[in-house]
Amino acid sequence: MTSRKARGARPLPSSSASPGASPLQAPGLLRRLLRAKDRMDAASHEAWPVERLAAVSSVSEAHFARSFKQAFGIPPHRYLLTRRIEQAIGLLRDTGMSVTEIAYATGWESLGTFGRIFRDITGRSPGAMRREAQAAGHQFGRIPACVLKAAQRPDLDIAVLEKRRRMAEGTVPPSTQEVL
């Protein structure tokens, strides 16, 4: 019987890891995944299909999708959605751009899709979010933008369609919470 090291298998996770945790990913793969994540962050308004992200990371599509979810806890598509919604919240709060302009500026091709997904994720329409932000504008004036952005970051640990189904059943509250 050959040892794990001799066969080239991944090392076992340390005993401090939680039961059921997957083995750690190779540092080279993590760097490539971070490269794809950084590209999505820098240009979240662009289309980022898995094929394009896998090419940036120099891995196969299936391996990229599986590894990204393992490394960051959510699939690449949900990560991109959180960044787009996060940017839209900031633009609604800090600019006078119309909702339509914000939708297109953050990468949505349809105003209807933007509004529906925005409401599904935040629990409020873009217009209602803007009104609330303007009403509370003086409260957030002294909070650094990066802290405010992190506090209002949407939590997409489940798919938007699954969240919509659960909300209709009344089993899931909205994912963003008001920060005072």
PDB file of N, CA, C and O in Angstrom, residues 7-8 18 24 26 29 34 51 69 81 89 106 116-117 122-123 130 146-147 153 156-157 159 163 166 172 175:
ATOM      1  N   ARG A   7       1.492   8.962  -3.577  1.00  0.00           N
ATOM      2  CA  ARG A   7       0.516   8.955  -4.662  1.00  0.00           C
ATOM      3  C   ARG A   7       0.204  10.352  -5.170  1.00  0.00           C
ATOM      4  O   ARG A   7      -0.518  10.514  -6.139  1.00  0.00           O
ATOM      5  N   GLY A   8       0.682  11.402  -4.497  1.00  0.00           N
ATOM      6  CA  GLY A   8       0.419  12.768  -4.948  1.00  0.00           C
ATOM      7  C   GLY A   8      -0.934  13.291  -4.505  1.00  0.00           C
ATOM      8  O   GLY A   8      -1.435  14.264  -5.040  1.00  0.00           O
ATOM      9  N   SER A  18     -13.056  21.690  11.028  1.00  0.00           N
ATOM     10  CA  SER A  18     -14.356  21.162  11.408  1.00  0.00           C
ATOM     11  C   SER A  18     -14.648  19.885  10.644  1.00  0.00           C
ATOM     12  O   SER A  18     -14.169  19.691   9.538  1.00  0.00           O
ATOM     13  N   LEU A  24      -7.698  21.881   2.176  1.00  0.00           N
ATOM     14  CA  LEU A  24      -7.281  23.201   1.729  1.00  0.00           C
ATOM     15  C   LEU A  24      -6.885  23.157   0.263  1.00  0.00           C
ATOM     16  O   LEU A  24      -6.373  22.159  -0.221  1.00  0.00           O
ATOM     17  N   ALA A  26      -4.701  24.407  -3.099  1.00  0.00           N
ATOM     18  CA  ALA A  26      -3.315  24.758  -3.372  1.00  0.00           C
ATOM     19  C   ALA A  26      -3.170  26.277  -3.469  1.00  0.00           C
ATOM     20  O   ALA A  26      -4.037  26.945  -4.028  1.00  0.00           O
ATOM     21  N   LEU A  29      -3.638  27.740  -7.001  1.00  0.00           N
ATOM     22  CA  LEU A  29      -5.038  27.794  -7.430  1.00  0.00           C
ATOM     23  C   LEU A  29      -5.747  28.964  -6.754  1.00  0.00           C
ATOM     24  O   LEU A  29      -6.500  29.691  -7.402  1.00  0.00           O
ATOM     25  N   LEU A  34      -8.305  34.242  -6.952  1.00  0.00           N
ATOM     26  CA  LEU A  34      -8.317  35.649  -6.540  1.00  0.00           C
ATOM     27  C   LEU A  34      -8.161  36.576  -7.735  1.00  0.00           C
ATOM     28  O   LEU A  34      -8.743  37.658  -7.766  1.00  0.00           O
ATOM     29  N   GLU A  51     -17.083  30.591 -18.358  1.00  0.00           N
ATOM     30  CA  GLU A  51     -16.038  30.334 -19.354  1.00  0.00           C
ATOM     31  C   GLU A  51     -14.955  31.418 -19.291  1.00  0.00           C
ATOM     32  O   GLU A  51     -13.760  31.122 -19.345  1.00  0.00           O
ATOM     33  N   LYS A  69     -16.434  28.208  -5.338  1.00  0.00           N
ATOM     34  CA  LYS A  69     -17.409  28.039  -4.269  1.00  0.00           C
ATOM     35  C   LYS A  69     -16.737  27.504  -3.014  1.00  0.00           C
ATOM     36  O   LYS A  69     -17.034  27.945  -1.900  1.00  0.00           O
ATOM     37  N   LEU A  81     -23.443  39.003  -8.381  1.00  0.00           N
ATOM     38  CA  LEU A  81     -24.702  39.658  -8.011  1.00  0.00           C
ATOM     39  C   LEU A  81     -24.530  40.521  -6.772  1.00  0.00           C
ATOM     40  O   LEU A  81     -25.031  41.649  -6.721  1.00  0.00           O
ATOM     41  N   ILE A  89     -26.580  50.003  -4.490  1.00  0.00           N
ATOM     42  CA  ILE A  89     -26.982  50.621  -3.220  1.00  0.00           C
ATOM     43  C   ILE A  89     -26.170  51.891  -2.993  1.00  0.00           C
ATOM     44  O   ILE A  89     -26.708  52.937  -2.616  1.00  0.00           O
ATOM     45  N   THR A 106     -24.430  49.419 -13.518  1.00  0.00           N
ATOM     46  CA  THR A 106     -23.963  48.291 -12.707  1.00  0.00           C
ATOM     47  C   THR A 106     -24.038  46.952 -13.435  1.00  0.00           C
ATOM     48  O   THR A 106     -23.823  45.909 -12.822  1.00  0.00           O
ATOM     49  N   ARG A 116     -36.398  43.558 -10.006  1.00  0.00           N
ATOM     50  CA  ARG A 116     -36.881  42.328  -9.380  1.00  0.00           C
ATOM     51  C   ARG A 116     -35.804  41.702  -8.500  1.00  0.00           C
ATOM     52  O   ARG A 116     -36.043  41.344  -7.338  1.00  0.00           O
ATOM     53  N   ILE A 117     -34.581  41.585  -9.018  1.00  0.00           N
ATOM     54  CA  ILE A 117     -33.507  40.959  -8.249  1.00  0.00           C
ATOM     55  C   ILE A 117     -33.085  41.853  -7.090  1.00  0.00           C
ATOM     56  O   ILE A 117     -32.804  41.370  -5.995  1.00  0.00           O
ATOM     57  N   THR A 122     -32.588  42.658  -1.390  1.00  0.00           N
ATOM     58  CA  THR A 122     -32.592  43.642  -0.308  1.00  0.00           C
ATOM     59  C   THR A 122     -33.912  43.733   0.441  1.00  0.00           C
ATOM     60  O   THR A 122     -33.961  44.275   1.538  1.00  0.00           O
ATOM     61  N   GLY A 123     -34.978  43.267  -0.172  1.00  0.00           N
ATOM     62  CA  GLY A 123     -36.287  43.370   0.463  1.00  0.00           C
ATOM     63  C   GLY A 123     -36.998  44.684   0.159  1.00  0.00           C
ATOM     64  O   GLY A 123     -38.109  44.904   0.620  1.00  0.00           O
ATOM     65  N   ARG A 130     -33.593  54.263  -2.096  1.00  0.00           N
ATOM     66  CA  ARG A 130     -33.102  55.641  -2.245  1.00  0.00           C
ATOM     67  C   ARG A 130     -33.802  56.576  -1.251  1.00  0.00           C
ATOM     68  O   ARG A 130     -33.152  57.397  -0.605  1.00  0.00           O
ATOM     69  N   CYS A 146     -16.345  52.586   2.997  1.00  0.00           N
ATOM     70  CA  CYS A 146     -16.013  51.156   2.980  1.00  0.00           C
ATOM     71  C   CYS A 146     -16.729  50.405   4.109  1.00  0.00           C
ATOM     72  O   CYS A 146     -17.174  49.273   3.929  1.00  0.00           O
ATOM     73  N   VAL A 147     -16.877  51.030   5.266  1.00  0.00           N
ATOM     74  CA  VAL A 147     -17.567  50.405   6.395  1.00  0.00           C
ATOM     75  C   VAL A 147     -19.061  50.317   6.101  1.00  0.00           C
ATOM     76  O   VAL A 147     -19.696  49.282   6.335  1.00  0.00           O
ATOM     77  N   ARG A 153     -23.729  45.058   2.718  1.00  0.00           N
ATOM     78  CA  ARG A 153     -23.484  44.033   1.701  1.00  0.00           C
ATOM     79  C   ARG A 153     -24.558  42.955   1.776  1.00  0.00           C
ATOM     80  O   ARG A 153     -24.837  42.410   2.839  1.00  0.00           O
ATOM     81  N   LEU A 156     -25.916  36.497   0.086  1.00  0.00           N
ATOM     82  CA  LEU A 156     -26.540  35.570  -0.859  1.00  0.00           C
ATOM     83  C   LEU A 156     -26.020  34.156  -0.644  1.00  0.00           C
ATOM     84  O   LEU A 156     -25.362  33.590  -1.494  1.00  0.00           O
ATOM     85  N   ASP A 157     -26.320  33.585   0.512  1.00  0.00           N
ATOM     86  CA  ASP A 157     -25.875  32.220   0.748  1.00  0.00           C
ATOM     87  C   ASP A 157     -26.819  31.192   0.123  1.00  0.00           C
ATOM     88  O   ASP A 157     -26.512  30.013   0.099  1.00  0.00           O
ATOM     89  N   ALA A 159     -29.569  30.685  -3.442  1.00  0.00           N
ATOM     90  CA  ALA A 159     -29.894  31.229  -4.758  1.00  0.00           C
ATOM     91  C   ALA A 159     -31.077  32.188  -4.660  1.00  0.00           C
ATOM     92  O   ALA A 159     -31.950  32.042  -3.799  1.00  0.00           O
ATOM     93  N   LYS A 163     -34.460  31.841  -2.531  1.00  0.00           N
ATOM     94  CA  LYS A 163     -34.798  32.857  -1.535  1.00  0.00           C
ATOM     95  C   LYS A 163     -36.201  33.405  -1.798  1.00  0.00           C
ATOM     96  O   LYS A 163     -36.986  33.588  -0.873  1.00  0.00           O
ATOM     97  N   ARG A 166     -38.698  30.865  -0.592  1.00  0.00           N
ATOM     98  CA  ARG A 166     -38.785  30.830   0.867  1.00  0.00           C
ATOM     99  C   ARG A 166     -39.459  32.076   1.429  1.00  0.00           C
ATOM    100  O   ARG A 166     -40.178  31.997   2.418  1.00  0.00           O
ATOM    101  N   VAL A 172     -37.871  33.014   5.297  1.00  0.00           N
ATOM    102  CA  VAL A 172     -36.582  33.701   5.205  1.00  0.00           C
ATOM    103  C   VAL A 172     -36.800  35.207   5.284  1.00  0.00           C
ATOM    104  O   VAL A 172     -37.543  35.774   4.497  1.00  0.00           O
ATOM    105  N   SER A 175     -32.225  39.810   3.443  1.00  0.00           N
ATOM    106  CA  SER A 175     -30.834  39.537   3.763  1.00  0.00           C
ATOM    107  C   SER A 175     -30.054  40.745   4.254  1.00  0.00           C
ATOM    108  O   SER A 175     -29.026  40.593   4.872  1.00  0.00           O
TER     109      SER A 175
END
